[in-house]
Structure formats: C-alpha cells, structure tokens
mmCIF file of C-alpha atoms and ligand atoms in Angstrom:
data_model
loop_
_atom_site.group_PDB
_atom_site.id
_atom_site.type_symbol
_atom_site.label_atom_id
_atom_site.label_comp_id
_atom_site.label_asym_id
_atom_site.label_seq_id
_atom_site.Cartn_x
_atom_site.Cartn_y
_atom_site.Cartn_z
ATOM 1 C CA MET V 1178 85.290 90.240 61.768
ATOM 2 C CA LYS V 1179 83.584 88.845 64.781
ATOM 3 C CA TYR V 1180 83.902 89.734 68.074
ATOM 4 C CA ASN V 1181 83.825 86.868 70.880
ATOM 5 C CA PHE V 1182 83.382 89.673 73.685
ATOM 6 C CA ALA V 1183 83.142 88.169 77.489
ATOM 7 C CA ASP V 1184 79.540 88.091 79.295
ATOM 8 C CA ARG V 1185 80.457 90.456 81.329
ATOM 9 C CA ILE V 1186 80.855 93.486 78.794
ATOM 10 C CA ASN V 1187 77.539 93.366 78.019
ATOM 11 C CA HIS V 1188 75.615 93.034 81.397
ATOM 12 C CA MET V 1189 77.467 96.156 81.889
ATOM 13 C CA ASP V 1190 75.767 98.363 79.307
ATOM 14 C CA SER V 1191 72.464 100.467 79.430
ATOM 15 C CA LYS V 1192 71.667 101.971 76.328
ATOM 16 C CA GLU V 1193 69.520 104.009 78.133
ATOM 17 C CA ILE V 1194 72.120 105.768 80.196
ATOM 18 C CA SER V 1195 74.131 105.664 77.022
ATOM 19 C CA GLN V 1196 71.936 107.606 75.562
ATOM 20 C CA ILE V 1197 71.102 110.077 79.101
ATOM 21 C CA MET V 1198 75.106 110.498 78.179
ATOM 22 C CA GLY V 1199 74.892 111.388 74.856
ATOM 23 C CA THR V 1200 72.569 114.083 75.859
ATOM 24 C CA LEU V 1201 74.822 115.090 78.850
ATOM 25 C CA SER V 1202 76.936 117.144 76.847
ATOM 26 C CA ASN V 1203 73.832 119.362 74.339
ATOM 27 C CA PRO V 1204 75.033 122.794 76.008
ATOM 28 C CA LYS V 1205 70.754 123.361 74.617
ATOM 29 C CA ILE V 1206 69.790 120.606 77.329
ATOM 30 C CA ILE V 1207 69.228 121.702 80.839
ATOM 31 C CA SER V 1208 71.114 118.966 82.945
ATOM 32 C CA LEU V 1209 69.335 117.345 86.037
ATOM 33 C CA SER V 1210 70.096 114.243 85.766
ATOM 34 C CA ALA V 1211 73.445 114.174 86.434
ATOM 35 C CA GLY V 1212 75.703 113.135 89.528
ATOM 36 C CA SER V 1213 77.888 116.088 89.193
ATOM 37 C CA PRO V 1214 78.677 118.224 91.501
ATOM 38 C CA SER V 1215 78.774 122.124 90.891
ATOM 39 C CA MET V 1216 82.191 122.946 88.561
ATOM 40 C CA ASP V 1217 82.210 127.092 89.760
ATOM 41 C CA LEU V 1218 82.310 125.491 93.518
ATOM 42 C CA PHE V 1219 85.746 123.265 92.448
ATOM 43 C CA PRO V 1220 88.971 125.215 94.392
ATOM 44 C CA VAL V 1221 90.703 125.011 91.397
ATOM 45 C CA LYS V 1222 93.264 128.030 91.992
ATOM 46 C CA GLU V 1223 94.316 126.240 95.755
ATOM 47 C CA LEU V 1224 94.837 122.895 93.464
ATOM 48 C CA LYS V 1225 96.684 124.052 90.395
ATOM 49 C CA GLU V 1226 99.137 125.574 93.704
ATOM 50 C CA CYS V 1227 98.956 122.052 95.394
ATOM 51 C CA ALA V 1228 99.447 121.015 92.150
ATOM 52 C CA ASN V 1229 103.410 123.341 91.781
ATOM 53 C CA MET V 1230 103.934 122.834 95.986
ATOM 54 C CA THR V 1231 103.842 119.039 94.501
ATOM 55 C CA TYR V 1232 106.449 119.502 91.115
ATOM 56 C CA THR V 1233 108.899 121.985 93.683
ATOM 57 C CA ASP V 1234 108.975 120.364 97.060
ATOM 58 C CA ALA V 1235 108.084 117.074 97.220
ATOM 59 C CA SER V 1236 110.158 113.652 97.471
ATOM 60 C CA SER V 1237 111.363 112.281 94.042
ATOM 61 C CA SER V 1238 109.543 109.131 95.785
ATOM 62 C CA ILE V 1239 106.584 109.643 94.529
ATOM 63 C CA PHE V 1240 107.038 109.975 91.368
ATOM 64 C CA GLN V 1241 107.962 106.240 91.492
ATOM 65 C CA TYR V 1242 106.070 102.942 91.387
ATOM 66 C CA SER V 1243 105.375 102.374 95.062
ATOM 67 C CA THR V 1244 103.392 100.168 96.712
ATOM 68 C CA ALA V 1245 98.986 99.805 96.797
ATOM 69 C CA GLU V 1246 97.847 100.770 99.568
ATOM 70 C CA GLY V 1247 98.340 104.812 98.565
ATOM 71 C CA PHE V 1248 100.634 107.502 100.145
ATOM 72 C CA LEU V 1249 100.745 107.232 103.892
ATOM 73 C CA PRO V 1250 100.321 111.155 105.030
ATOM 74 C CA LEU V 1251 96.535 110.663 102.739
ATOM 75 C CA ARG V 1252 95.764 107.904 104.997
ATOM 76 C CA ASN V 1253 97.041 108.937 108.498
ATOM 77 C CA TRP V 1254 94.310 112.183 106.927
ATOM 78 C CA ILE V 1255 91.724 110.530 106.677
ATOM 79 C CA VAL V 1256 91.895 107.621 109.113
ATOM 80 C CA ASN V 1257 91.628 110.486 112.007
ATOM 81 C CA LYS V 1258 89.060 111.896 109.769
ATOM 82 C CA HIS V 1259 87.341 109.173 109.682
ATOM 83 C CA ASN V 1260 88.139 108.070 114.095
ATOM 84 C CA LEU V 1261 87.256 111.683 115.112
ATOM 85 C CA GLU V 1262 83.660 111.805 113.777
ATOM 86 C CA ASN V 1263 82.537 108.126 114.392
ATOM 87 C CA ASN V 1264 84.355 107.278 116.821
ATOM 88 C CA THR V 1265 87.139 104.166 115.556
ATOM 89 C CA SER V 1266 90.238 103.201 115.843
ATOM 90 C CA PHE V 1267 91.110 102.395 112.780
ATOM 91 C CA ASN V 1268 95.061 102.974 112.243
ATOM 92 C CA GLU V 1269 96.752 103.699 108.775
ATOM 93 C CA LYS V 1270 97.284 99.813 108.406
ATOM 94 C CA ASN V 1271 93.528 99.590 107.424
ATOM 95 C CA ILE V 1272 93.343 102.149 104.542
ATOM 96 C CA VAL V 1273 93.278 100.941 100.889
ATOM 97 C CA ILE V 1274 93.261 104.320 98.954
ATOM 98 C CA SER V 1275 90.856 104.448 96.043
ATOM 99 C CA ASN V 1276 90.348 105.959 92.286
ATOM 100 C CA GLY V 1277 87.134 107.707 93.607
ATOM 101 C CA SER V 1278 84.868 104.829 95.639
ATOM 102 C CA GLN V 1279 83.454 103.820 92.058
ATOM 103 C CA GLN V 1280 86.774 101.839 92.221
ATOM 104 C CA GLY V 1281 86.315 101.034 95.544
ATOM 105 C CA ILE V 1282 82.686 98.819 94.811
ATOM 106 C CA ASP V 1283 84.952 96.912 92.486
ATOM 107 C CA LEU V 1284 87.766 95.545 94.506
ATOM 108 C CA VAL V 1285 85.144 94.748 96.985
ATOM 109 C CA SER V 1286 83.737 93.126 94.459
ATOM 110 C CA LYS V 1287 86.600 91.948 93.099
ATOM 111 C CA THR V 1288 87.935 90.537 96.112
ATOM 112 C CA PHE V 1289 84.792 89.027 97.625
ATOM 113 C CA LEU V 1290 82.064 87.972 94.619
ATOM 114 C CA ASN V 1291 81.354 84.662 92.307
ATOM 115 C CA LYS V 1292 79.590 83.554 90.272
ATOM 116 C CA GLY V 1293 75.763 83.160 91.400
ATOM 117 C CA ASP V 1294 75.800 84.946 95.082
ATOM 118 C CA VAL V 1295 73.689 87.118 95.907
ATOM 119 C CA ILE V 1296 74.078 91.758 96.693
ATOM 120 C CA LEU V 1297 71.692 92.059 99.270
ATOM 121 C CA CYS V 1298 70.485 96.021 98.357
ATOM 122 C CA GLU V 1299 68.644 99.259 98.231
ATOM 123 C CA ASN V 1300 65.973 99.563 96.379
ATOM 124 C CA PRO V 1301 66.142 101.474 94.147
ATOM 125 C CA THR V 1302 69.786 102.208 94.633
ATOM 126 C CA TYR V 1303 72.973 103.313 92.388
ATOM 127 C CA THR V 1304 72.726 102.612 89.543
ATOM 128 C CA VAL V 1305 76.777 102.236 88.157
ATOM 129 C CA ALA V 1306 77.224 99.627 91.611
ATOM 130 C CA LEU V 1307 74.567 97.677 90.023
ATOM 131 C CA SER V 1308 76.254 97.337 86.823
ATOM 132 C CA THR V 1309 80.262 96.130 88.795
ATOM 133 C CA PHE V 1310 78.571 93.863 90.768
ATOM 134 C CA LYS V 1311 76.689 92.678 87.193
ATOM 135 C CA SER V 1312 79.814 92.151 85.795
ATOM 136 C CA TYR V 1313 80.928 90.470 88.649
ATOM 137 C CA GLU V 1314 77.624 87.491 87.551
ATOM 138 C CA CYS V 1315 76.019 88.436 90.560
ATOM 139 C CA ASN V 1316 72.425 87.705 91.427
ATOM 140 C CA PHE V 1317 69.901 91.089 93.939
ATOM 141 C CA LEU V 1318 67.712 90.492 96.077
ATOM 142 C CA GLY V 1319 66.614 94.459 96.185
ATOM 143 C CA ILE V 1320 65.446 95.637 100.179
ATOM 144 C CA GLU V 1321 62.282 97.901 99.849
ATOM 145 C CA SER V 1322 63.566 100.835 102.477
ATOM 146 C CA ASP V 1323 60.936 103.888 104.181
ATOM 147 C CA GLU V 1324 62.045 107.139 105.762
ATOM 148 C CA HIS V 1325 64.770 105.342 108.228
ATOM 149 C CA GLY V 1326 66.467 103.404 105.114
ATOM 150 C CA MET V 1327 65.664 99.867 104.754
ATOM 151 C CA ILE V 1328 63.627 97.399 106.334
ATOM 152 C CA ILE V 1329 65.597 94.638 108.477
ATOM 153 C CA SER V 1330 63.066 92.329 108.980
ATOM 154 C CA ASN V 1331 62.449 91.923 104.983
ATOM 155 C CA LEU V 1332 66.915 92.120 104.558
ATOM 156 C CA GLU V 1333 66.670 88.937 107.126
ATOM 157 C CA LYS V 1334 64.039 87.357 105.256
ATOM 158 C CA ALA V 1335 65.956 87.606 101.763
ATOM 159 C CA ILE V 1336 68.358 86.662 103.706
ATOM 160 C CA GLU V 1337 66.926 83.808 104.851
ATOM 161 C CA SER V 1338 65.789 83.067 101.606
ATOM 162 C CA VAL V 1339 68.880 82.541 99.885
ATOM 163 C CA SER V 1340 71.973 79.989 100.345
ATOM 164 C CA ASN V 1341 74.659 82.193 98.669
ATOM 165 C CA ALA V 1342 73.540 85.643 99.838
ATOM 166 C CA LYS V 1343 77.564 87.310 100.015
ATOM 167 C CA LEU V 1344 77.479 91.041 100.785
ATOM 168 C CA ILE V 1345 74.796 93.780 101.951
ATOM 169 C CA TYR V 1346 75.462 97.222 99.743
ATOM 170 C CA ILE V 1347 74.194 100.333 101.281
ATOM 171 C CA VAL V 1348 74.494 104.131 100.926
ATOM 172 C CA PRO V 1349 73.765 105.180 104.645
ATOM 173 C CA ASN V 1350 73.488 109.350 103.778
ATOM 174 C CA PHE V 1351 71.899 111.375 101.902
ATOM 175 C CA GLN V 1352 71.163 108.806 99.134
ATOM 176 C CA ASN V 1353 71.963 107.901 95.372
ATOM 177 C CA PRO V 1354 69.012 108.205 94.302
ATOM 178 C CA THR V 1355 66.589 109.143 96.680
ATOM 179 C CA GLY V 1356 68.753 111.087 98.985
ATOM 180 C CA SER V 1357 67.693 109.667 101.502
ATOM 181 C CA THR V 1358 69.502 108.911 105.341
ATOM 182 C CA TRP V 1359 69.758 105.950 107.729
ATOM 183 C CA ASP V 1360 68.971 106.475 111.066
ATOM 184 C CA GLU V 1361 70.671 104.970 114.102
ATOM 185 C CA ILE V 1362 69.349 102.726 114.651
ATOM 186 C CA ARG V 1363 68.840 101.159 111.489
ATOM 187 C CA ARG V 1364 72.408 101.224 111.079
ATOM 188 C CA ILE V 1365 72.609 99.242 114.528
ATOM 189 C CA GLN V 1366 70.457 97.189 113.414
ATOM 190 C CA LEU V 1367 72.227 95.766 110.000
ATOM 191 C CA VAL V 1368 75.517 95.227 111.856
ATOM 192 C CA GLU V 1369 73.941 92.853 114.148
ATOM 193 C CA VAL V 1370 72.092 91.610 111.411
ATOM 194 C CA ALA V 1371 74.283 90.990 108.979
ATOM 195 C CA THR V 1372 77.592 89.983 112.026
ATOM 196 C CA ARG V 1373 74.790 86.633 112.850
ATOM 197 C CA HIS V 1374 74.362 86.097 109.086
ATOM 198 C CA ASN V 1375 77.734 86.224 108.950
ATOM 199 C CA LEU V 1376 77.635 89.051 105.523
ATOM 200 C CA VAL V 1377 79.868 91.790 105.324
ATOM 201 C CA ILE V 1378 78.393 95.056 104.519
ATOM 202 C CA VAL V 1379 79.558 98.046 102.338
ATOM 203 C CA GLU V 1380 78.955 101.135 103.457
ATOM 204 C CA ASP V 1381 79.695 103.427 100.614
ATOM 205 C CA ASP V 1382 79.070 107.409 102.098
ATOM 206 C CA PRO V 1383 80.532 108.933 99.312
ATOM 207 C CA TYR V 1384 77.744 112.168 100.053
ATOM 208 C CA ARG V 1385 78.754 112.335 103.410
ATOM 209 C CA ASP V 1386 80.533 115.672 104.020
ATOM 210 C CA ILE V 1387 78.139 117.135 102.040
ATOM 211 C CA SER V 1388 75.261 117.901 104.789
ATOM 212 C CA PHE V 1389 72.760 120.166 105.347
ATOM 213 C CA VAL V 1390 71.967 119.506 108.790
ATOM 214 C CA PRO V 1391 75.118 119.463 111.870
ATOM 215 C CA ASN V 1392 74.641 116.380 112.270
ATOM 216 C CA VAL V 1393 75.631 113.929 110.117
ATOM 217 C CA HIS V 1394 75.425 109.847 111.280
ATOM 218 C CA SER V 1395 78.466 108.363 112.628
ATOM 219 C CA SER V 1396 79.875 105.798 109.858
ATOM 220 C CA ILE V 1397 78.127 101.890 110.146
ATOM 221 C CA THR V 1398 81.427 101.080 111.631
ATOM 222 C CA LYS V 1399 81.067 102.705 114.698
ATOM 223 C CA PHE V 1400 78.498 99.695 115.475
ATOM 224 C CA ASP V 1401 80.738 96.704 114.183
ATOM 225 C CA SER V 1402 82.323 95.142 116.659
ATOM 226 C CA PHE V 1403 83.168 91.371 114.136
ATOM 227 C CA GLY V 1404 84.964 93.558 111.414
ATOM 228 C CA ASN V 1405 82.299 92.770 109.294
ATOM 229 C CA VAL V 1406 82.347 96.282 107.875
ATOM 230 C CA ILE V 1407 83.655 98.172 104.693
ATOM 231 C CA SER V 1408 83.318 101.887 104.722
ATOM 232 C CA LEU V 1409 83.572 103.813 101.204
ATOM 233 C CA GLY V 1410 84.853 106.902 100.815
ATOM 234 C CA SER V 1411 85.341 110.676 98.144
ATOM 235 C CA PHE V 1412 86.663 113.345 97.575
ATOM 236 C CA SER V 1413 84.892 113.258 93.909
ATOM 237 C CA LYS V 1414 81.841 114.898 95.890
ATOM 238 C CA SER V 1415 83.776 117.051 98.796
ATOM 239 C CA LEU V 1416 86.300 118.782 95.982
ATOM 240 C CA CYS V 1417 85.849 116.905 92.581
ATOM 241 C CA PRO V 1418 85.329 114.226 90.781
ATOM 242 C CA GLY V 1419 87.972 115.111 88.115
ATOM 243 C CA LEU V 1420 90.677 113.839 91.038
ATOM 244 C CA ARG V 1421 89.924 110.489 90.899
ATOM 245 C CA LEU V 1422 90.452 110.034 94.509
ATOM 246 C CA GLY V 1423 88.406 107.587 97.325
ATOM 247 C CA TRP V 1424 89.194 105.682 99.934
ATOM 248 C CA ILE V 1425 88.604 101.982 101.973
ATOM 249 C CA ILE V 1426 88.448 101.030 105.201
ATOM 250 C CA ALA V 1427 88.205 97.832 106.567
ATOM 251 C CA ASN V 1428 89.999 95.182 109.125
ATOM 252 C CA ASN V 1429 94.018 94.477 107.792
ATOM 253 C CA GLU V 1430 92.638 91.034 107.175
ATOM 254 C CA ILE V 1431 89.995 92.582 104.613
ATOM 255 C CA ILE V 1432 92.232 95.548 103.866
ATOM 256 C CA GLY V 1433 94.975 92.981 102.871
ATOM 257 C CA LYS V 1434 93.272 90.795 100.151
ATOM 258 C CA ILE V 1435 92.076 93.950 98.747
ATOM 259 C CA ALA V 1436 95.110 95.775 98.818
ATOM 260 C CA LEU V 1437 96.670 92.721 96.545
ATOM 261 C CA ALA V 1438 93.359 93.274 93.924
ATOM 262 C CA LYS V 1439 94.015 97.472 93.949
ATOM 263 C CA GLN V 1440 97.929 95.891 92.932
ATOM 264 C CA VAL V 1441 96.822 93.453 90.132
ATOM 265 C CA THR V 1442 93.914 96.179 88.546
ATOM 266 C CA ASP V 1443 96.153 99.339 88.613
ATOM 267 C CA VAL V 1444 99.082 99.036 90.665
ATOM 268 C CA GLN V 1445 98.487 102.179 92.706
ATOM 269 C CA THR V 1446 96.993 105.312 92.707
ATOM 270 C CA SER V 1447 98.543 108.081 91.771
ATOM 271 C CA TYR V 1448 101.342 109.429 94.455
ATOM 272 C CA ILE V 1449 101.902 112.869 92.615
ATOM 273 C CA LEU V 1450 97.539 113.350 93.188
ATOM 274 C CA GLN V 1451 97.925 111.827 96.617
ATOM 275 C CA GLN V 1452 100.436 114.273 97.365
ATOM 276 C CA GLN V 1453 98.703 117.579 95.612
ATOM 277 C CA VAL V 1454 95.287 116.747 97.593
ATOM 278 C CA TYR V 1455 97.929 115.572 101.124
ATOM 279 C CA ASN V 1456 98.418 119.072 100.891
ATOM 280 C CA TYR V 1457 95.234 120.917 99.695
ATOM 281 C CA LEU V 1458 93.765 119.022 103.179
ATOM 282 C CA THR V 1459 96.748 120.595 105.280
ATOM 283 C CA LYS V 1460 98.245 123.690 104.007
ATOM 284 C CA TYR V 1461 93.770 125.279 103.363
ATOM 285 C CA ASP V 1462 90.670 125.096 105.652
ATOM 286 C CA PHE V 1463 88.821 122.576 104.124
ATOM 287 C CA GLN V 1464 86.279 122.436 106.950
ATOM 288 C CA LYS V 1465 85.168 125.810 105.931
ATOM 289 C CA HIS V 1466 85.303 124.927 101.940
ATOM 290 C CA LEU V 1467 81.886 121.658 102.922
ATOM 291 C CA LYS V 1468 80.336 124.614 104.728
ATOM 292 C CA ASN V 1469 80.630 127.060 102.061
ATOM 293 C CA ILE V 1470 79.478 124.801 99.480
ATOM 294 C CA SER V 1471 76.615 122.243 101.573
ATOM 295 C CA GLU V 1472 75.068 126.196 101.840
ATOM 296 C CA VAL V 1473 75.585 126.738 98.395
ATOM 297 C CA TYR V 1474 74.308 123.268 97.729
ATOM 298 C CA LYS V 1475 71.024 123.357 100.371
ATOM 299 C CA ASP V 1476 70.230 126.612 98.621
ATOM 300 C CA ARG V 1477 69.726 124.738 95.606
ATOM 301 C CA CYS V 1478 67.510 121.779 97.046
ATOM 302 C CA THR V 1479 65.037 124.286 98.899
ATOM 303 C CA LEU V 1480 65.095 126.762 95.585
ATOM 304 C CA THR V 1481 64.559 123.338 93.608
ATOM 305 C CA CYS V 1482 61.729 122.106 95.696
ATOM 306 C CA ASN V 1483 59.608 125.592 95.968
ATOM 307 C CA LEU V 1484 59.401 124.496 92.627
ATOM 308 C CA VAL V 1485 58.379 121.238 92.371
ATOM 309 C CA ASP V 1486 55.500 122.320 94.555
ATOM 310 C CA GLU V 1487 54.890 125.565 91.811
ATOM 311 C CA TYR V 1488 54.823 123.791 88.846
ATOM 312 C CA LEU V 1489 55.033 119.783 89.186
ATOM 313 C CA PRO V 1490 50.945 118.066 88.834
ATOM 314 C CA GLU V 1491 49.996 117.742 93.085
ATOM 315 C CA SER V 1492 50.205 114.168 92.727
ATOM 316 C CA VAL V 1493 54.345 114.271 92.801
ATOM 317 C CA ARG V 1494 55.790 113.851 97.055
ATOM 318 C CA TYR V 1495 59.508 113.319 97.799
ATOM 319 C CA LYS V 1496 61.008 113.984 100.687
ATOM 320 C CA LYS V 1497 63.684 116.579 101.253
ATOM 321 C CA PRO V 1498 67.073 115.907 101.642
ATOM 322 C CA ASP V 1499 69.685 116.682 104.774
ATOM 323 C CA GLY V 1500 71.835 116.686 101.991
ATOM 324 C CA GLY V 1501 73.502 114.473 99.152
ATOM 325 C CA LEU V 1502 72.954 115.838 95.966
ATOM 326 C CA PHE V 1503 69.827 114.938 94.361
ATOM 327 C CA ILE V 1504 65.557 114.369 95.077
ATOM 328 C CA TRP V 1505 63.495 111.453 94.109
ATOM 329 C CA LEU V 1506 61.223 112.744 92.989
ATOM 330 C CA LYS V 1507 57.513 109.628 92.430
ATOM 331 C CA LEU V 1508 54.613 110.514 90.078
ATOM 332 C CA SER V 1509 51.106 108.940 90.449
ATOM 333 C CA THR V 1510 51.857 105.546 89.446
ATOM 334 C CA ASP V 1511 50.323 105.826 86.215
ATOM 335 C CA VAL V 1512 53.320 107.875 85.284
ATOM 336 C CA ASP V 1513 56.449 105.914 83.041
ATOM 337 C CA THR V 1514 59.396 108.262 83.855
ATOM 338 C CA LEU V 1515 61.320 106.161 81.094
ATOM 339 C CA LYS V 1516 58.791 106.584 78.192
ATOM 340 C CA MET V 1517 58.138 110.687 79.108
ATOM 341 C CA LEU V 1518 62.674 111.344 78.462
ATOM 342 C CA PRO V 1519 62.062 111.483 75.264
ATOM 343 C CA LYS V 1520 59.449 114.143 75.324
ATOM 344 C CA ALA V 1521 62.178 116.032 78.594
ATOM 345 C CA ILE V 1522 64.865 115.900 76.393
ATOM 346 C CA GLU V 1523 63.041 117.533 73.236
ATOM 347 C CA ARG V 1524 61.379 120.140 75.994
ATOM 348 C CA GLY V 1525 65.253 121.055 76.532
ATOM 349 C CA VAL V 1526 66.007 118.986 79.438
ATOM 350 C CA LEU V 1527 67.059 116.061 81.526
ATOM 351 C CA TYR V 1528 66.431 113.919 84.022
ATOM 352 C CA PHE V 1529 67.161 110.593 84.704
ATOM 353 C CA PRO V 1530 64.043 108.156 84.787
ATOM 354 C CA GLY V 1531 63.858 106.146 88.472
ATOM 355 C CA GLU V 1532 63.363 102.733 86.736
ATOM 356 C CA LEU V 1533 67.567 102.575 86.172
ATOM 357 C CA PHE V 1534 67.937 102.107 89.547
ATOM 358 C CA TYR V 1535 66.038 99.198 90.638
ATOM 359 C CA THR V 1536 67.559 95.499 91.078
ATOM 360 C CA ASP V 1537 64.974 94.806 88.556
ATOM 361 C CA ARG V 1538 63.169 97.674 86.716
ATOM 362 C CA SER V 1539 59.851 97.385 88.268
ATOM 363 C CA THR V 1540 59.060 100.653 89.698
ATOM 364 C CA LYS V 1541 58.297 103.099 86.333
ATOM 365 C CA ASN V 1542 57.064 106.431 88.164
ATOM 366 C CA CYS V 1543 60.195 108.000 89.676
ATOM 367 C CA LEU V 1544 62.608 110.392 88.258
ATOM 368 C CA ARG V 1545 65.589 111.323 90.328
ATOM 369 C CA LEU V 1546 66.920 114.622 90.257
ATOM 370 C CA ASN V 1547 69.483 116.741 90.269
ATOM 371 C CA TYR V 1548 70.020 120.316 91.751
ATOM 372 C CA SER V 1549 73.633 120.322 92.545
ATOM 373 C CA SER V 1550 75.135 120.729 88.715
ATOM 374 C CA VAL V 1551 73.076 123.866 87.188
ATOM 375 C CA LYS V 1552 72.795 127.634 88.663
ATOM 376 C CA LYS V 1553 69.736 128.850 90.317
ATOM 377 C CA ASP V 1554 68.492 130.077 86.570
ATOM 378 C CA LYS V 1555 68.791 127.213 84.805
ATOM 379 C CA LEU V 1556 66.797 125.182 87.704
ATOM 380 C CA VAL V 1557 63.987 126.758 87.470
ATOM 381 C CA GLU V 1558 64.340 127.172 84.051
ATOM 382 C CA GLY V 1559 63.935 123.107 83.960
ATOM 383 C CA ILE V 1560 61.723 122.255 86.434
ATOM 384 C CA VAL V 1561 59.325 124.817 84.305
ATOM 385 C CA LYS V 1562 59.737 122.800 81.243
ATOM 386 C CA LEU V 1563 58.983 119.670 83.349
ATOM 387 C CA GLY V 1564 55.813 121.175 84.305
ATOM 388 C CA GLU V 1565 54.751 121.417 80.971
ATOM 389 C CA VAL V 1566 56.438 116.978 80.277
ATOM 390 C CA PHE V 1567 54.529 115.615 83.266
ATOM 391 C CA ASN V 1568 51.127 118.539 83.343
ATOM 392 C CA LYS V 1569 50.004 116.931 79.707
HETATM 393 C C1 PLP A 951 76.877 106.352 95.861
HETATM 394 C C2 PLP A 951 77.711 106.039 95.325
HETATM 395 N N1 PLP A 951 79.250 105.519 94.972
HETATM 396 C C3 PLP A 951 80.062 105.939 94.291
HETATM 397 C C4 PLP A 951 80.154 106.874 93.085
HETATM 398 C C5 PLP A 951 81.660 106.961 91.943
HETATM 399 O O1 PLP A 951 82.141 107.753 93.260
HETATM 400 P P1 PLP A 951 83.557 108.376 92.959
HETATM 401 O O2 PLP A 951 83.506 109.753 91.715
HETATM 402 O O3 PLP A 951 84.547 108.332 94.218
HETATM 403 O O4 PLP A 951 83.802 107.385 92.231
HETATM 404 C C6 PLP A 951 78.529 107.876 93.423
HETATM 405 C C7 PLP A 951 78.366 108.887 92.587
HETATM 406 O O5 PLP A 951 77.990 109.346 91.448
HETATM 407 C C8 PLP A 951 77.424 107.514 93.792
HETATM 408 O O6 PLP A 951 76.738 108.247 93.925
#
C-alpha cells in the first residue's frame, strides 16, 4: 500500500530529534539533552492524595463532558496568580485550560495561521514550536537576540520586509534553548512594535516559576493595552509534565476563538485532572514546592557551569541562566555539534545539538545542556565525558 500522507506530517518530522529520543531510554547513556524536570522532585505522594480526594469527594459533574474553557475554580486560581504577579486584570473569561503549553502553541496556530503566513521568532528557539508552526505551512523569520532579549530594530526591519507577518513567538523567561531572559525595556518595546504593526505576540512562559533570582520580570501582558498578547503557561516544569496541564490567557475576542479551536480539537482537558491539580494548589504549599525545586535546579546549574569551566575547551562561551532548565554552550566556530553527536553517544553522553533550534539551521557550533533531570554524580560523569568528546 502506498499511503498518501498529508504534507503537514512531513513538516513535523526530524530524524535527528527521533534519534535523540530513541537514545534517551538507553540506561548506559547519561542524558543532558531532554527538557525534562527531575522525576525525584515530583510531588507524587501529594498528587496521589489529591487524586483520592477527587474520586471520593468531588462532584460527579467533573466526570461528565463539560465546557472547552476548563474547570472554573482552576481557571480562577491561575488568573489570580497571573494578575497578582503581573499587575494585570484578567478574569475567568480570559483563560482556556490546555493540555500543556504545547497544545497552547497548536491552538494559537490553528486560530491564527493561514498557509504562507510569516512567524517572527527568536533564533534559536524552542524546536517543537517551530515544527508545530510548520505544520500549519507558515514561514519563519528568525530574529537575533542579545543578552537583553530580541534586537528590536532587527525585528522591525524583518516585519517591514514582508507583507504577511502574522505572529511574534517568544519565550521571555529562561528561554529554551539559551536560558536567557528578556529585560523589561525590551518587553515594552516589543509590545510597542507589535501594536504598531497589528501583530499578535505569543508569550510562551513555561519556565517562569523555576527562578534562581527573587524577582521575575512581568509577563508581556502587563504592557499590553490593545489586547494583542497571548500568554501560555504550564504546570509541566513546576509540578510534572505527565499531568499535561497548561493554559492560555488572552483578551475576550481571542480566547473565544481559541475555545472554539480547543473544542474541535479534543472537546476539553480532563476535568478530573483539573480538579486533582486544583486540590493540590489549594491544600498544599505550592510556593514552598517551587522554592524547593528552584533551589535544587540552581545548585545543579551552578555545578554544571563549574564543570564546563573545568572540563570543556577554554574557547567555550556561555551565560549562566537566572532560572529554567538549560545552559547554552557556544563552541569554536569550526565545531559542528550535530556531526559530533554520534561520538558523544559512543562515549555515553547525550546533548541536544544547537542547529535544531534555528529556523534556518545555519549555526552549527552550539549545543544545549539540560542540568535538571540528572543527579549531581551523573552531571559530573556526563560533563567529564563531554570534555573528552570536545577536547580531542
Ligand atoms: C518553550 C516551551 N514551550 C512549551 C513546551 C511544552 O511544554 P508542556 O509540557 O507544557 O506542553 C516546552 C517543553 O519543553 C518548552 O520548552
């Protein structure tokens, strides 16, 4: 049988990512590649108790079909947290619960993108977002960033260079893959430029709660007076990814369309799970949990930086992140990290080659290291191995 697959499924395919995913389950290989939080930090006992409470105490309506927007008490809880942290004034009508931030990206794409539309994004950026956007047959303009965020003059030139710019996609806090954070001035300038050009900004912010510094910059929604910012959030990094729980916050008109997209995609996110997480958030000390996991990740991050200084070539450059799960290494320009990957796997260590995060795959000499998912002894072993690979 010769199958006539849709073009979009081929846009989603990356043989390199499949190879990395295939290697992840090999217990002999130390993986510094995945974007996973640490399994030993998941509040499993508490979540089990919350699941029991859900099945014993909750109203039977949560076992029924319900509205696409999501479980009202959870929506209120998330919106209140967002408003408190960012001085915004959203309400329960401004939010849709999604199956993780990943589904948020997909629903926004479904709502806004026509074939041939142009997405402006950081370069490098979250590679699965690129694949999602590609599946809607859009094109990209990758915009260079410096240590303060996207370079706004370049963004403006790029917008003006095409007739069909549609969305600006950014990860403003502890970015995947670079670990970098936008400062407040760039956030304000971004909104100003997007508003002037009638573009929607998609702020993808799943790392916000994993901060190593006391104050995290406000969400871009704080600076938005015209309703053109969509904010995506997630419990994947702060609680655990297996829950598949995230959210989309936006103005009424946008959120109405996104709720429609959600309904035709999967009707609703499980209300049973939403009740379970709501129980956790209201009966346990979530802030304490966040403080605890952020301290562990900060410690692992510092150790990784020290090990990189000690074991990798002197030419390696990086900026220590203020939060999140990743460090981005720039090696000397003659190194091709994708070509080096089989050698690293042979040595028993896995990293994520930087090229896969670029819209045009033009930069070959970078790689992303994840420090959250392995314990300290394995971090040491992994980076010593990495040193052996790149010092040859
Ligand atoms: C920037 C970014 N957005 C979205 C996601 C997907 O997260 P979720 O598990 O909430 O779908 C990830 C996961 O690594 C990510 O790094």
